[in-house]
Tab-separated table of C-alpha atoms in Angstrom:
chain	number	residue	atom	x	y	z
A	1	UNK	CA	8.146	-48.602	43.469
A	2	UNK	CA	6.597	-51.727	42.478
A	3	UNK	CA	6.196	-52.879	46.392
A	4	UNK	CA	4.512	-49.644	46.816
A	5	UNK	CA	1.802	-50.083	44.841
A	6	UNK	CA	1.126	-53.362	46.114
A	7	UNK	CA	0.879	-51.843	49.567
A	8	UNK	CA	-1.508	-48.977	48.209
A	9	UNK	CA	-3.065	-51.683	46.703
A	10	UNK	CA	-3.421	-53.719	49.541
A	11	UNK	CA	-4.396	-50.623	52.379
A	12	UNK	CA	-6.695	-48.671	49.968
A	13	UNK	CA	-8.409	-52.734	48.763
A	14	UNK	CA	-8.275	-51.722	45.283
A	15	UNK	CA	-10.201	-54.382	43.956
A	16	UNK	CA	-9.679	-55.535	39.916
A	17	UNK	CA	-6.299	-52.834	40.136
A	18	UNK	CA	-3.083	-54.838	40.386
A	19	UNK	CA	-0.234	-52.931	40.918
A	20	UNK	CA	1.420	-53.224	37.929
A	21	UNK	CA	-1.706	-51.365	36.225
A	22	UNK	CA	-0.806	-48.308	38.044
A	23	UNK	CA	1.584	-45.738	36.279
A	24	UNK	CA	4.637	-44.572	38.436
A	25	UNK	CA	3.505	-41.088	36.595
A	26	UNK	CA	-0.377	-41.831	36.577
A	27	UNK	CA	-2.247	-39.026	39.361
A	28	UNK	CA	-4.146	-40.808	42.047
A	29	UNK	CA	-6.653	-38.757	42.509
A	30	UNK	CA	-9.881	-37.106	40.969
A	31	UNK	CA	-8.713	-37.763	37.173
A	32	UNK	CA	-6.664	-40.582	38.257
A	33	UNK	CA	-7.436	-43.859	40.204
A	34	UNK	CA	-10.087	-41.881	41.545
A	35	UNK	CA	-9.107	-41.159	44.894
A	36	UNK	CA	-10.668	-39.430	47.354
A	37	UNK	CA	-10.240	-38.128	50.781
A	38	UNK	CA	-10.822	-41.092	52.925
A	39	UNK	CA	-8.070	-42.543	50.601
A	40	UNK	CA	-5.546	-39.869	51.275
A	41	UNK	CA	-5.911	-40.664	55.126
A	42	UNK	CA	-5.269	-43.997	53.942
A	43	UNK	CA	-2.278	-43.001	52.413
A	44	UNK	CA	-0.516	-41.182	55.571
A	45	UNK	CA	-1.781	-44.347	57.765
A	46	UNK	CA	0.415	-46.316	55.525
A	47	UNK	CA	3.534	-43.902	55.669
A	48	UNK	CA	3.198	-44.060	59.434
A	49	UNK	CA	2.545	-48.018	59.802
A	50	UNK	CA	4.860	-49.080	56.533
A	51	UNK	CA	7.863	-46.387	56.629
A	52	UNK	CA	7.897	-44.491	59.941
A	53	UNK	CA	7.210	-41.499	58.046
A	54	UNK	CA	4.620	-39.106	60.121
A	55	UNK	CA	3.434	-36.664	57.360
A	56	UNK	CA	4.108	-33.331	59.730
A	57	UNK	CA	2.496	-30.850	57.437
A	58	UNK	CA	-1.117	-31.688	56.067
A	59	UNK	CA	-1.054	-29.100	53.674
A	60	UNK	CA	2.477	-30.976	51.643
A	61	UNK	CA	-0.058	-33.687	51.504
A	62	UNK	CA	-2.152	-32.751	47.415
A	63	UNK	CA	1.759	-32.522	46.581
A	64	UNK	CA	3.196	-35.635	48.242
A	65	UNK	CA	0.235	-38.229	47.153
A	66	UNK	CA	0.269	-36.465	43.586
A	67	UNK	CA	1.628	-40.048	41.896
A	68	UNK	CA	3.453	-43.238	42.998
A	69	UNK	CA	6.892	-41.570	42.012
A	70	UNK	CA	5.471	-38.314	44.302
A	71	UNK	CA	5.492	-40.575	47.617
A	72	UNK	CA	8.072	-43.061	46.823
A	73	UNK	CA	10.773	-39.740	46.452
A	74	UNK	CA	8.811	-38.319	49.620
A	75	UNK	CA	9.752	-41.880	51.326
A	76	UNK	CA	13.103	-41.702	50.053
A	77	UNK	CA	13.817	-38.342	51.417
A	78	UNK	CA	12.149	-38.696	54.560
A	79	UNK	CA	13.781	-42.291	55.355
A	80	UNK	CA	17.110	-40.790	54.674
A	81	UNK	CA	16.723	-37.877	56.667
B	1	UNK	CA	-51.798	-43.947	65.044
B	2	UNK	CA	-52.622	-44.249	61.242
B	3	UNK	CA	-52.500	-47.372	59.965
B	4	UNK	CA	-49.570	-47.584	56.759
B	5	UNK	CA	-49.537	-49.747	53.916
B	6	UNK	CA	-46.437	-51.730	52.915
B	7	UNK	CA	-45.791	-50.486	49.638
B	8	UNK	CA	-42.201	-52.059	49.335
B	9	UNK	CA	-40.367	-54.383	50.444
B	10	UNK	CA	-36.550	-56.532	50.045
B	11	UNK	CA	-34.560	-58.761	52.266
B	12	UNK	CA	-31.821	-60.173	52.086
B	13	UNK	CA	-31.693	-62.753	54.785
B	14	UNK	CA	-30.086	-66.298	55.132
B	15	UNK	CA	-32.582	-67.819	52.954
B	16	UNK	CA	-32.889	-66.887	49.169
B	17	UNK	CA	-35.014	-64.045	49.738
B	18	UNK	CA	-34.036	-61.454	47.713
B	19	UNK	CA	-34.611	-61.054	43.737
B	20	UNK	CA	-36.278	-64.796	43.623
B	21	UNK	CA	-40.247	-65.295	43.504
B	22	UNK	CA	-42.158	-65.512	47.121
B	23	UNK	CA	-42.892	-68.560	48.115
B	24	UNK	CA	-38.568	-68.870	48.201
B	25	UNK	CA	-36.860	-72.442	48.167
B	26	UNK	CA	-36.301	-73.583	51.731
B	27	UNK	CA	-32.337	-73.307	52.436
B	28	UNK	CA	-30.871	-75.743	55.003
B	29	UNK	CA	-27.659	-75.201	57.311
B	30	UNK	CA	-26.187	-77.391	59.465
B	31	UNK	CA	-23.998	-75.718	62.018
B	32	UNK	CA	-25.135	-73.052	64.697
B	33	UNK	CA	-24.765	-70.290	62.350
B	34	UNK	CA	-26.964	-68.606	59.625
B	35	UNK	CA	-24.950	-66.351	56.641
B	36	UNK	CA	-26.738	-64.024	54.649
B	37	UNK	CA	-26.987	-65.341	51.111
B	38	UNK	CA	-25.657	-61.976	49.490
B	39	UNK	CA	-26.885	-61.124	46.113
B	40	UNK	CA	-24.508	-59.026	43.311
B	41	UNK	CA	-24.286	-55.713	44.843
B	42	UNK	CA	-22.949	-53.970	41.541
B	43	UNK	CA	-26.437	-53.354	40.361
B	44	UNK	CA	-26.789	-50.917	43.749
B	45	UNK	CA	-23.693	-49.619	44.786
B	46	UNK	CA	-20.502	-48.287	42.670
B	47	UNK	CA	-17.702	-50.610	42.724
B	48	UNK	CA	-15.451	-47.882	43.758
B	49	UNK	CA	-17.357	-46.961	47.099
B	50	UNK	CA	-18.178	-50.618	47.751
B	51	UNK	CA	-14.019	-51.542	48.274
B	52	UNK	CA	-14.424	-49.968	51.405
B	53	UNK	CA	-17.344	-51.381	52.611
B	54	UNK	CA	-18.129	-54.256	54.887
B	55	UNK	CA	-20.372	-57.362	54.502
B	56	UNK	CA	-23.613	-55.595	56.298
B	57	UNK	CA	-22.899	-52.415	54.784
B	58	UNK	CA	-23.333	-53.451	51.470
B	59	UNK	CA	-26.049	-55.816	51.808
B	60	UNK	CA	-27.834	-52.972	54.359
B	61	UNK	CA	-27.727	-50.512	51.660
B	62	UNK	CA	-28.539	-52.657	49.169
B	63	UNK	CA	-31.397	-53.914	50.859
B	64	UNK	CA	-32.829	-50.196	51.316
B	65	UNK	CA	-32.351	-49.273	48.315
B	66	UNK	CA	-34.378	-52.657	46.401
B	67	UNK	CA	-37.175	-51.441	48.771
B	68	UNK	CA	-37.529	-47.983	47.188
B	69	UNK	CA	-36.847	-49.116	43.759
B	70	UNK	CA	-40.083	-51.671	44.064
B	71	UNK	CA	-41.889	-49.321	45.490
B	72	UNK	CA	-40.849	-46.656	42.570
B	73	UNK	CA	-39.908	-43.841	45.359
B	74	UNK	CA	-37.013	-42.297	44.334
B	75	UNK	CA	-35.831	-40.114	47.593
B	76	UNK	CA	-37.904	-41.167	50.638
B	77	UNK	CA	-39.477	-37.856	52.982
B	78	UNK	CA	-37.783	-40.147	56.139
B	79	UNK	CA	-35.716	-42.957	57.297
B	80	UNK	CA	-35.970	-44.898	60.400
B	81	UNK	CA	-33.959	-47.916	60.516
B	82	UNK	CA	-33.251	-49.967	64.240
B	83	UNK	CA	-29.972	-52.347	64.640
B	84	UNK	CA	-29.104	-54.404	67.622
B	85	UNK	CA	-25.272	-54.360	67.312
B	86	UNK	CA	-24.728	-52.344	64.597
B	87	UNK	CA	-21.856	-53.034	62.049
B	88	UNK	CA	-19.820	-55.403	64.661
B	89	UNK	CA	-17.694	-56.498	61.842
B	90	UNK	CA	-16.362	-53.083	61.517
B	91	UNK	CA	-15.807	-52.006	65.039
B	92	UNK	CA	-14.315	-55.530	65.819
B	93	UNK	CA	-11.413	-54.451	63.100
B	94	UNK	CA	-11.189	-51.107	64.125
B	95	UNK	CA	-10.162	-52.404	67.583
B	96	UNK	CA	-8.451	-55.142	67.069
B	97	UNK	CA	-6.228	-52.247	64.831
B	98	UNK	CA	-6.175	-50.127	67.569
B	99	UNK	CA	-4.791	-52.526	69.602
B	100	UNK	CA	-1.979	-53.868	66.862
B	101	UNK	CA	-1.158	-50.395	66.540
B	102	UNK	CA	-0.331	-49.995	70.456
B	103	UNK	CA	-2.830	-47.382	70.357
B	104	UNK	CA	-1.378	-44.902	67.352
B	105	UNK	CA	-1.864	-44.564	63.765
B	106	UNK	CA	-4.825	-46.465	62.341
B	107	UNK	CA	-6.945	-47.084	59.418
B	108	UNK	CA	-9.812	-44.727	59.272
B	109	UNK	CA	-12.159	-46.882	57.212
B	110	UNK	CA	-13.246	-49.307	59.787
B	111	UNK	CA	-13.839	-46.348	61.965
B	112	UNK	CA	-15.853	-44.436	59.989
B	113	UNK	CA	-18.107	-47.577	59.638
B	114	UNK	CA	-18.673	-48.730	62.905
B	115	UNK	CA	-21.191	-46.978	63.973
B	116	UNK	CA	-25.084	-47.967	64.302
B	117	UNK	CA	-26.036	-45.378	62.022
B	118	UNK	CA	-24.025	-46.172	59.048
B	119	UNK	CA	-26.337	-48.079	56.990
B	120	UNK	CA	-29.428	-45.530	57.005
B	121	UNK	CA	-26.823	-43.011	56.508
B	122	UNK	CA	-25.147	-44.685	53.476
B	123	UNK	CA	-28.850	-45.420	51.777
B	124	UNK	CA	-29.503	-41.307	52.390
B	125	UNK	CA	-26.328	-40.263	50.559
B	126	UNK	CA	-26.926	-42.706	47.531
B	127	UNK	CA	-30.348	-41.295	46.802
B	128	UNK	CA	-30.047	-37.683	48.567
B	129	UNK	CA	-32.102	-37.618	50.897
B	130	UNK	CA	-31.677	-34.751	53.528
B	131	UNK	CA	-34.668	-35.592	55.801
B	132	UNK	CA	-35.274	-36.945	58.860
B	133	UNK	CA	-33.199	-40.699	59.326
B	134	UNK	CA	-32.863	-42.288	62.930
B	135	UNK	CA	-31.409	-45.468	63.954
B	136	UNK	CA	-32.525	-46.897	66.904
B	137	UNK	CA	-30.228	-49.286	68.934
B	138	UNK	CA	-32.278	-50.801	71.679
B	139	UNK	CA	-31.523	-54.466	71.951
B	140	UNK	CA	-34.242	-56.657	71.087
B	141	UNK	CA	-37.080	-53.109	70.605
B	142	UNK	CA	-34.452	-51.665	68.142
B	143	UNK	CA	-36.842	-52.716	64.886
B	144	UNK	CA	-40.209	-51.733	66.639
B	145	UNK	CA	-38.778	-48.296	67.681
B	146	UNK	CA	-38.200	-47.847	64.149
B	147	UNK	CA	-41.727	-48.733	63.313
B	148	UNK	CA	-43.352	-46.301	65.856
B	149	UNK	CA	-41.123	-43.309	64.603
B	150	UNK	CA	-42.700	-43.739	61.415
B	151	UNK	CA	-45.841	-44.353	62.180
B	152	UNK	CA	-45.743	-41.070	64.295
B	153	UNK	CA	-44.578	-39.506	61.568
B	154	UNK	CA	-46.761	-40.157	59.160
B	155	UNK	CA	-49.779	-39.287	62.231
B	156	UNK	CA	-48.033	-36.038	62.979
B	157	UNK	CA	-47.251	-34.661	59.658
B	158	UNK	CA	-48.929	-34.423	56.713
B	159	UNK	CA	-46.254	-34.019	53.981
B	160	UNK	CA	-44.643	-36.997	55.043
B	161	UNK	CA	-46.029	-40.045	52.508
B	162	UNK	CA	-43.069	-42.711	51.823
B	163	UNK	CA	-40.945	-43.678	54.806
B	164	UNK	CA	-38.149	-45.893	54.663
B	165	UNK	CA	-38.252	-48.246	57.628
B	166	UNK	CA	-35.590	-51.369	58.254
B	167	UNK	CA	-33.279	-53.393	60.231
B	168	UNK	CA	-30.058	-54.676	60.073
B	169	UNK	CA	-27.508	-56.777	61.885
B	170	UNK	CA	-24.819	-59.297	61.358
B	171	UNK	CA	-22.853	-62.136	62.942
B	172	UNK	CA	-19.462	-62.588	62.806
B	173	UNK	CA	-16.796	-65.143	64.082
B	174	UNK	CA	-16.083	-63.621	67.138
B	175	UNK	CA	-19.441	-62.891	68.043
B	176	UNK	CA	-20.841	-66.185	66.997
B	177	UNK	CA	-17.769	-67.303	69.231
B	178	UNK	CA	-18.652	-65.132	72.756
B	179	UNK	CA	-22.356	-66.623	72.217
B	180	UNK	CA	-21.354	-70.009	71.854
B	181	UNK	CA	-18.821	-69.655	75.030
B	182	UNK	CA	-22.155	-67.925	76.962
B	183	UNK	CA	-24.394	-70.745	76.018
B	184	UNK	CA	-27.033	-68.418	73.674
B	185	UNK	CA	-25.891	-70.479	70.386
B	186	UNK	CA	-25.797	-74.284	69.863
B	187	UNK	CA	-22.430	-76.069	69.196
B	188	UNK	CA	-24.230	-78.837	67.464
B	189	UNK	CA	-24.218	-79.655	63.795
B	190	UNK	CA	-27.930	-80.040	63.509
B	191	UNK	CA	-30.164	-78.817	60.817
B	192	UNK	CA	-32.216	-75.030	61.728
B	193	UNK	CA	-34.869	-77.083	60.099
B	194	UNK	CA	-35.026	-79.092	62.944
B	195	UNK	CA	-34.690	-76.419	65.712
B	196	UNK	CA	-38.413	-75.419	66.911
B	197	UNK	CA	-39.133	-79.354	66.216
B	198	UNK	CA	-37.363	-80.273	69.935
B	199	UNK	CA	-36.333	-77.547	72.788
B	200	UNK	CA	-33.110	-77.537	73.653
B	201	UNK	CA	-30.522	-74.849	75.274
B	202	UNK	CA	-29.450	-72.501	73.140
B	203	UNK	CA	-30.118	-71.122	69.262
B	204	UNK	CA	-29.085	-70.567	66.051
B	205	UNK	CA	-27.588	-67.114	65.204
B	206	UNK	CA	-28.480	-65.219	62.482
B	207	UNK	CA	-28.808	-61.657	60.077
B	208	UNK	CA	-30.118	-59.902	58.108
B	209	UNK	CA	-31.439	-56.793	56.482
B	210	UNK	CA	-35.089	-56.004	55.787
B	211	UNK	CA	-36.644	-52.803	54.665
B	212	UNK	CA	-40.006	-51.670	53.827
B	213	UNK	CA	-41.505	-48.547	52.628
B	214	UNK	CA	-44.771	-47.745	54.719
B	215	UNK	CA	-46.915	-45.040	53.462
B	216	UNK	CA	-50.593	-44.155	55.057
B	217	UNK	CA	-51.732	-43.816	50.956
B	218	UNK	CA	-52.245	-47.239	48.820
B	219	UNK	CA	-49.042	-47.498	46.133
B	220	UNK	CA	-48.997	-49.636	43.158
B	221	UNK	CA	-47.928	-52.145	44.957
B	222	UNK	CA	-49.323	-53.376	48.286
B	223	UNK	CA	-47.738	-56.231	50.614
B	224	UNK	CA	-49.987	-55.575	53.384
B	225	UNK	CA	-51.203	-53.063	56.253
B	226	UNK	CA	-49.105	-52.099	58.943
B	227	UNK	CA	-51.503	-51.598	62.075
B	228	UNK	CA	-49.308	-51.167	65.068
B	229	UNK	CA	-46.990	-52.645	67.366
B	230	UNK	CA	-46.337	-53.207	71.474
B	231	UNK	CA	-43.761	-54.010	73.534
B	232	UNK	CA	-43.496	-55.452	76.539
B	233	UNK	CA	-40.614	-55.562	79.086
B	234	UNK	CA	-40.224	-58.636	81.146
B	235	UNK	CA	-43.517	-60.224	81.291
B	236	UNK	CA	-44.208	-61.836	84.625
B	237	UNK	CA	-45.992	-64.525	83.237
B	238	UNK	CA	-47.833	-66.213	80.320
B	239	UNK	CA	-50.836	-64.980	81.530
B	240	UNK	CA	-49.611	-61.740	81.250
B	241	UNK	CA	-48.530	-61.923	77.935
B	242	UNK	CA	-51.743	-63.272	77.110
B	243	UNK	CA	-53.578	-60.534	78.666
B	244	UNK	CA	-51.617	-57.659	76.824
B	245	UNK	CA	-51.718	-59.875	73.333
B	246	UNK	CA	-55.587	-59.630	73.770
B	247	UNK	CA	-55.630	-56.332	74.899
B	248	UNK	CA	-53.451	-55.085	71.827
B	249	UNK	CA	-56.252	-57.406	69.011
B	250	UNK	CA	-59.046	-55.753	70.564
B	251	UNK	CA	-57.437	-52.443	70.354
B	252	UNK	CA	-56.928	-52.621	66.891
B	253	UNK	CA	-60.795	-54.165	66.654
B	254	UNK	CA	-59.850	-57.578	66.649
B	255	UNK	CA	-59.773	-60.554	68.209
B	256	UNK	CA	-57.688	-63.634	69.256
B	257	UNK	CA	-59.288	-65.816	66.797
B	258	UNK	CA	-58.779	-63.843	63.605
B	259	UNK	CA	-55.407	-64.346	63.666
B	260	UNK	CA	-52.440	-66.714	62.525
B	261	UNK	CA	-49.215	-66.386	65.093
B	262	UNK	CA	-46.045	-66.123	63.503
B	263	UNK	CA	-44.168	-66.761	66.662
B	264	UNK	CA	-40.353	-65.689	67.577
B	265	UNK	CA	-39.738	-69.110	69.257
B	266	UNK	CA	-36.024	-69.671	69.394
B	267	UNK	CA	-35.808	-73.357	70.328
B	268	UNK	CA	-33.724	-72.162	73.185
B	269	UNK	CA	-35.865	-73.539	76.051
B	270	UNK	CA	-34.903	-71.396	78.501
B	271	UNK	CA	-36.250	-68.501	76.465
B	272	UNK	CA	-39.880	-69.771	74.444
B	273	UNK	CA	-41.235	-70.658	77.870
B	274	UNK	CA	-43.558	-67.650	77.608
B	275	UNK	CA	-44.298	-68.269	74.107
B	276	UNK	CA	-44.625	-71.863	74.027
B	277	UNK	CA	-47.518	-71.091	77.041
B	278	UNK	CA	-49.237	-68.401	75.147
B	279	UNK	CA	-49.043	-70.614	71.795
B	280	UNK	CA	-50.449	-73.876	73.305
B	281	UNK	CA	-53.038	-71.523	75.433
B	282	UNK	CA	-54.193	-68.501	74.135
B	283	UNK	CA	-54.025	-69.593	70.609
B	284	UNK	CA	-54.449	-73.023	70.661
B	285	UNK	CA	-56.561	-73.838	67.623
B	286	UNK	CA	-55.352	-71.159	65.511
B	287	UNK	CA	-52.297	-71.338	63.233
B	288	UNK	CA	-49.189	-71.236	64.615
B	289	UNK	CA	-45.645	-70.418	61.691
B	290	UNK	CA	-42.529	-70.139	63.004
B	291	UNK	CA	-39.351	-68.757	61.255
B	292	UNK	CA	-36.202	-68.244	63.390
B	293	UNK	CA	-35.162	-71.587	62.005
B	294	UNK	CA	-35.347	-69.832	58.264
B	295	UNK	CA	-33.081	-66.564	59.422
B	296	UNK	CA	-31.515	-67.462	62.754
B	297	UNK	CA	-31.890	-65.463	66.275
B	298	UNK	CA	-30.678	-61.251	66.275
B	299	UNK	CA	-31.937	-58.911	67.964
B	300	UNK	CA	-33.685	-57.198	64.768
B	301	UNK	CA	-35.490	-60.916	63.200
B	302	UNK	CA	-38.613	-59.141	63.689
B	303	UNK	CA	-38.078	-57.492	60.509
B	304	UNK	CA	-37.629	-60.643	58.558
B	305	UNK	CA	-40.699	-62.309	60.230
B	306	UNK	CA	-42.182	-58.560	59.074
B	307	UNK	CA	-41.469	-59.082	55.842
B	308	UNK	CA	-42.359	-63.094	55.923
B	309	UNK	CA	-45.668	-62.395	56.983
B	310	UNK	CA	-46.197	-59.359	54.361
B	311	UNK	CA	-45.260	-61.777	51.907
B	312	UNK	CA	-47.931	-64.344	53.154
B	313	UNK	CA	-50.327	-62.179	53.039
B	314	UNK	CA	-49.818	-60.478	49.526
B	315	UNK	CA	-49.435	-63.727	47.807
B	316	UNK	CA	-51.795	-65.791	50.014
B	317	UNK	CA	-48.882	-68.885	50.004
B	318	UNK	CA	-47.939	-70.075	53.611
B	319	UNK	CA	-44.717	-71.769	53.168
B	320	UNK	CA	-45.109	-75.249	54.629
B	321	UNK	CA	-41.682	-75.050	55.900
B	322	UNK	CA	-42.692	-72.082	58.367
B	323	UNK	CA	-46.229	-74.268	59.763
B	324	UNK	CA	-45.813	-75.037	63.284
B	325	UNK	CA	-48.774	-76.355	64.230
B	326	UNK	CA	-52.689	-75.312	62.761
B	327	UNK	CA	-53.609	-75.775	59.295
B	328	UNK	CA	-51.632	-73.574	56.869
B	329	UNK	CA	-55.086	-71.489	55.450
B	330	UNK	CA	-54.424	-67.968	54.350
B	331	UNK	CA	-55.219	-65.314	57.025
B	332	UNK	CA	-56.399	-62.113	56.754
B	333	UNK	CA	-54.264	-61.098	60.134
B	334	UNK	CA	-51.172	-61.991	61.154
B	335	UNK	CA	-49.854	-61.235	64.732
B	336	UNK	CA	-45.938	-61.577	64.984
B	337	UNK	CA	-45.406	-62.610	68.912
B	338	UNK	CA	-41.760	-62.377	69.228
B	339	UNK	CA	-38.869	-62.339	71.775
B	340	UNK	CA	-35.940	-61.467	72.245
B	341	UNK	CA	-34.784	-62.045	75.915
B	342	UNK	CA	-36.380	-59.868	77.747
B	343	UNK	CA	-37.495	-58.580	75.334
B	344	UNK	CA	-40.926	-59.105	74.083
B	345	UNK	CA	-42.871	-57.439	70.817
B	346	UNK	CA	-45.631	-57.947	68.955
B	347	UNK	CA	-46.497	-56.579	65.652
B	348	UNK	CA	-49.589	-56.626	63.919
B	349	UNK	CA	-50.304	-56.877	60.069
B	350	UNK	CA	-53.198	-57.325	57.972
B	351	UNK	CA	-54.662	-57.867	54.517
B	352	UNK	CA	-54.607	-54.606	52.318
């Protein structure tokens, strides 16, 4: 999980966040880091570059980006499969 | 066309030009490149929107929005802004991503900031403003077109009293590389304080942002008048640019000798020959400032020269490092002759 926040880190440029300052439970968005929806196409760029994973239905996507633990069991599941 | 007064103005430009007194200490470079000297941005734009923003998009909208905050107007009633090549830095990623990504899945950001319009777009979400806002991309006119929208404007409607007007461009490695390969930019290590003092081939490159806000009433604050501007297309010959140059003073009830020239030479040889002829003719005798070797060659300098000779006017200074030739007396007009290739503009300002 910890080389996942560095790349969300990294893709998103989250400047003065390291990774370890995100929670694996902490939301990303709105109440969160503050994410918005530039951010969240961010996010699927990053599945697709980083894992392979092609995010098929948009609408799994409020549920899949929820938290770090959210995406890293998405890229678990997905990888597997 | 109404006349508008320059009620505020900021730059940020290679010199130190923004947030420092006017007359500004002289900056020298050596190398064929001019950087803008970028101020904190924290002050204008939320940390969290500025992570995704490039070098001229941040110090485009910061620019903008120091020019309303002197002037005191909160939300502008229009903004016009004019670019030459827009935010290169931006579309030069998102291509070179495109390409890395064999043509799939790329990052949107880049995208989403490369076009022309993203500056004057950026400034009208951070204040809301919902009016009118152009950007005009036409090479070495892009500024000037932005002047003329507002001055119609303000001559065609009534309700419209502040208007935003500015230009913006950057350099960036690659660019300054493809210029250097065509020839347009030096290679040489020599000081831009030295470049109008010998002709040689080739320039300096530069950027910048400027903005103003022209209104046809007086504000609190008043730079100087905004009378009008002309371009001209390919000028057959100094004579010809003399003859329109005269024509424009005399249409705005004026004449060669009332003015001090703040000339767009480039010291690229190939290029001043037109306004080395008209300096040394036309004008001869009357004060001659320079100041592409204070912000470098782009297609939008205008607006820094603009802005330099607002500045000369409102504080009656002439920075000796912009004197060409003449003596360096105040002047109640100044006539910005500039070009840009083909390209050839002048701009006319006065006391207000």
């Amino acid at each position: 999980m910890q080389t996942l926040k560095g790349q969300i880190v990294e893709q998103l440029n989250l400047q003065h966040i390291k990774p370890e300052d995100i929670g694996d439970d902490q939301p990303l968005f709105i109440e969160g880091l503050g994410l918005d929806s530039i951010d969240a196409l961010e996010l699927i760029v990053l599945l697709q570059q980083k894992y392979g994973i092609k995010l098929a239905n948009p609408s799994e996507g409020p549920t899949v980006f929820k938290t770090v633990r959210s995406i890293a069991e998405y890229i678990t599941a997905h990888k597997a499969a | 066309m109404k006349p508008l007064y320059i009620n505020g103005a900021s730059c940020i430009s290679p010199q130190p030009t923004f947030g420092t007194e006017f007359p500004f200490e002289i900056k020298e470079y050596h190398g064929s490149r001019l950087a803008c000297v970028e101020p904190d941005y924290t002050p204008y734009i939320d940390p969290k929107l500025s992570r995704r923003m490039g070098r001229l998009l941040k110090y485009g909208t910061t620019a903008g929005l120091q020019a309303l905050r002197d002037t005191g107007v909160q939300v502008p009633d229009a903004i016009s802004t004019g670019t030459g090549f827009g935010l290169l830095d931006d579309s030069g990623k998102f291509l070179k991503n495109v390409i890395e990504a064999a043509e799939g899945v790329v990052s949107p950001t880049a995208f989403i900031q490369s076009t022309h319009n993203t500056v004057s777009s950026n400034i009208a979400l951070a204040v809301g403003c919902h009016a009118h806002n152009n950007t005009f991309a036409h090479k070495g006119f892009s500024f000037e077109s932005a002047l003329t929208d507002a001055q119609m404007l303000a001559t065609e409607n009534e309700s419209i009293r502040n208007i935003l007007v500015g230009a913006y461009d950057e350099v960036t490695d690659y660019s300054c590389q493809i210029m250097q390969r065509l020839g347009l930019i030096k290679t040489s290590e020599e000081s831009n304080l030295d470049l109008l003092k010998h002709a040689s081939k080739g320039t300096i490159a530069g950027e910048g942002a400027t903005f103003f806000v022209l209104s046809p009433d007086r504000g609190a604050k008043i730079y100087a008048r905004y009378r009008g501007n002309k371009l001209l297309y390919k000028p057959a010959s100094g004579a010809v640019l003399s003859s329109a140059i005269q024509g424009f003073l005399a249409g705005h009830g004026g004449g060669v000798s009332d003015v001090a020239v703040l000339s767009g030479l480039s010291g690229d040889q190939r290029r001043d020959t037109l306004l080395q002829e008209v300096n040394t003719g036309l004008f001869e005798g009357n004060t001659i400032l320079g100041y592409k070797h204070l912000c470098g060659e782009y297609m939008t300098s205008t607006a820094f020269a603009m802005w330099l000779g607002a500045m000369i006017l409102h504080s009656r200074v002439v920075p000796a490092a912009a004197v060409l030739s003449g003596t360096p007396s105040c002047p109640q007009h100044i006539l910005i002759c500039n070009s840009y290739k083909n390209d050839y503009a002048l701009i006319l300002l006065s006391v207000a």
